[in-house]
């Protein structure tokens, strides 16, 4: 059972930046895919970005060139650096880990004011 704990959310003005962190309870070297999802009020949860053990990354079109996902295996942590934030980025952001099983964190709220 992998436990994921997100942090770094908060309230920021449009155009601002935040860095989300997701700390895993186990060695993330053995987790095939680590990702960030988000869910806005009244909307379905959507993929924001993911990163594989080999370092391959993928982003939703809406966040390309603004968000960067990275992983620090030594710290068992995955990050999501977000810049030039927009009000439409407002959502709860969830960390996700996929290996033989799939695990979710409880989420961290990101609110972007206009």
Coordinates of N, CA, C and O in Angstrom, one line a residue, residues 42-87:
X42 N -17.9 20.5 -10.2 CA -18.8 20.2 -11.2 C -18.2 19.5 -12.5 O -18.9 19.3 -13.4
X43 N -16.9 19.2 -12.4 CA -16.2 18.6 -13.6 C -15.6 17.3 -13.2 O -15.4 17.0 -12.0
X44 N -15.3 16.5 -14.2 CA -14.7 15.2 -14.0 C -13.2 15.4 -13.7 O -12.6 16.4 -14.1
X45 N -12.6 14.5 -13.0 CA -11.2 14.5 -12.7 C -10.5 14.3 -14.1 O -10.8 13.5 -14.9
X46 N -9.4 15.1 -14.3 CA -8.7 15.1 -15.5 C -7.2 14.9 -15.3 O -6.7 15.4 -14.3
X47 N -6.5 14.3 -16.2 CA -5.1 14.2 -16.1 C -4.4 15.5 -16.4 O -4.7 16.2 -17.4
X48 N -3.5 15.9 -15.6 CA -2.7 17.1 -15.8 C -1.3 16.8 -16.4 O -0.9 17.4 -17.4
X49 N -0.6 15.9 -15.8 CA 0.7 15.5 -16.3 C 1.1 14.2 -15.6 O 0.6 13.8 -14.5
X50 N 2.0 13.4 -16.3 CA 2.6 12.2 -15.7 C 4.0 12.1 -16.1 O 4.5 12.7 -17.1
X51 N 4.7 11.3 -15.3 CA 6.1 11.1 -15.6 C 6.4 9.6 -15.3 O 5.9 9.0 -14.3
X52 N 7.2 9.0 -16.1 CA 7.5 7.5 -16.0 C 8.8 7.4 -15.3 O 9.6 8.3 -15.1
X53 N 9.1 6.1 -15.0 CA 10.4 5.8 -14.3 C 11.6 6.2 -15.2 O 12.6 6.6 -14.8
X54 N 11.3 6.2 -16.5 CA 12.4 6.5 -17.5 C 12.5 8.0 -17.7 O 13.4 8.5 -18.4
X55 N 11.6 8.8 -17.1 CA 11.6 10.2 -17.2 C 10.8 10.8 -18.3 O 10.8 12.0 -18.6
X56 N 10.0 10.0 -19.0 CA 9.1 10.4 -20.1 C 8.0 11.2 -19.4 O 7.4 10.7 -18.4
X57 N 7.7 12.4 -20.0 CA 6.6 13.2 -19.4 C 5.5 13.4 -20.5 O 5.8 13.3 -21.7
X58 N 4.3 13.7 -20.0 CA 3.2 14.0 -20.8 C 2.3 15.0 -20.1 O 2.1 14.9 -18.9
X59 N 1.8 16.0 -20.9 CA 1.0 17.0 -20.3 C -0.4 17.2 -21.0 O -0.5 17.0 -22.2
X60 N -1.3 17.6 -20.3 CA -2.6 18.0 -20.9 C -2.3 19.3 -21.7 O -1.5 20.1 -21.4
X61 N -3.0 19.4 -22.8 CA -2.8 20.6 -23.7 C -3.0 21.9 -23.0 O -2.3 22.9 -23.2
X62 N -3.9 21.9 -22.0 CA -4.2 23.1 -21.3 C -3.1 23.6 -20.4 O -3.1 24.8 -20.0
X63 N -2.1 22.8 -20.1 CA -1.1 23.2 -19.2 C 0.3 23.1 -19.8 O 1.3 23.5 -19.2
X64 N 0.4 22.7 -21.0 CA 1.7 22.6 -21.7 C 2.4 24.0 -21.7 O 1.7 25.0 -21.9
X65 N 3.6 24.0 -21.5 CA 4.5 25.2 -21.5 C 4.2 26.1 -20.2 O 4.8 27.1 -20.1
X66 N 3.4 25.6 -19.3 CA 3.2 26.3 -18.1 C 3.5 25.4 -16.9 O 3.9 25.9 -15.8
X67 N 3.2 24.1 -17.0 CA 3.4 23.2 -15.8 C 4.6 22.3 -16.2 O 4.8 21.9 -17.3
X68 N 5.3 21.9 -15.1 CA 6.4 21.0 -15.3 C 6.4 19.9 -14.2 O 6.3 20.3 -13.0
X69 N 6.3 18.7 -14.6 CA 6.4 17.6 -13.6 C 7.8 17.0 -13.5 O 8.5 17.0 -14.5
X70 N 8.2 16.7 -12.3 CA 9.5 16.1 -12.1 C 9.4 15.2 -10.9 O 8.5 15.2 -10.1
X71 N 10.4 14.3 -10.8 CA 10.5 13.4 -9.7 C 11.9 13.3 -9.1 O 12.8 13.4 -9.8
X72 N 11.9 13.2 -7.8 CA 13.2 13.1 -7.1 C 13.2 11.8 -6.4 O 12.5 11.6 -5.3
X73 N 13.8 10.8 -7.0 CA 13.8 9.4 -6.4 C 14.4 9.4 -5.0 O 14.0 8.6 -4.2
X74 N 15.4 10.2 -4.8 CA 16.1 10.2 -3.5 C 15.2 10.7 -2.4 O 15.3 10.2 -1.2
X75 N 14.2 11.5 -2.7 CA 13.3 12.1 -1.7 C 11.9 11.4 -1.8 O 11.0 11.8 -1.0
X76 N 11.8 10.5 -2.7 CA 10.5 9.8 -2.9 C 9.4 10.8 -3.1 O 8.3 10.7 -2.5
X77 N 9.6 11.8 -3.9 CA 8.7 12.9 -4.1 C 8.6 13.3 -5.6 O 9.5 13.2 -6.3
X78 N 7.4 13.6 -6.0 CA 7.1 14.1 -7.3 C 6.5 15.5 -7.2 O 5.8 15.8 -6.2
X79 N 6.9 16.3 -8.1 CA 6.6 17.7 -8.0 C 5.8 18.2 -9.2 O 5.9 17.6 -10.3
X80 N 5.0 19.2 -9.1 CA 4.4 19.9 -10.2 C 4.6 21.4 -10.0 O 4.0 22.0 -9.2
X81 N 5.5 21.9 -10.9 CA 5.8 23.3 -10.9 C 4.7 24.0 -11.8 O 4.7 23.6 -13.0
X82 N 4.0 25.0 -11.3 CA 3.0 25.6 -12.1 C 3.3 27.1 -12.2 O 3.5 27.8 -11.1
X83 N 3.4 27.6 -13.4 CA 3.6 29.0 -13.6 C 2.5 29.6 -14.5 O 1.8 28.9 -15.1
X84 N 2.5 30.9 -14.5 CA 1.4 31.6 -15.3 C 0.1 31.0 -15.0 O -0.7 30.7 -16.0
X85 N -0.3 30.9 -13.8 CA -1.5 30.3 -13.4 C -2.7 31.1 -13.9 O -2.7 32.3 -13.9
X86 N -3.8 30.4 -14.2 CA -5.0 31.0 -14.7 C -6.2 30.6 -13.8 O -6.1 29.6 -13.1
X87 N -7.2 31.4 -13.7 CA -8.4 31.1 -12.9 C -8.9 29.7 -13.2 O -9.4 29.0 -12.3

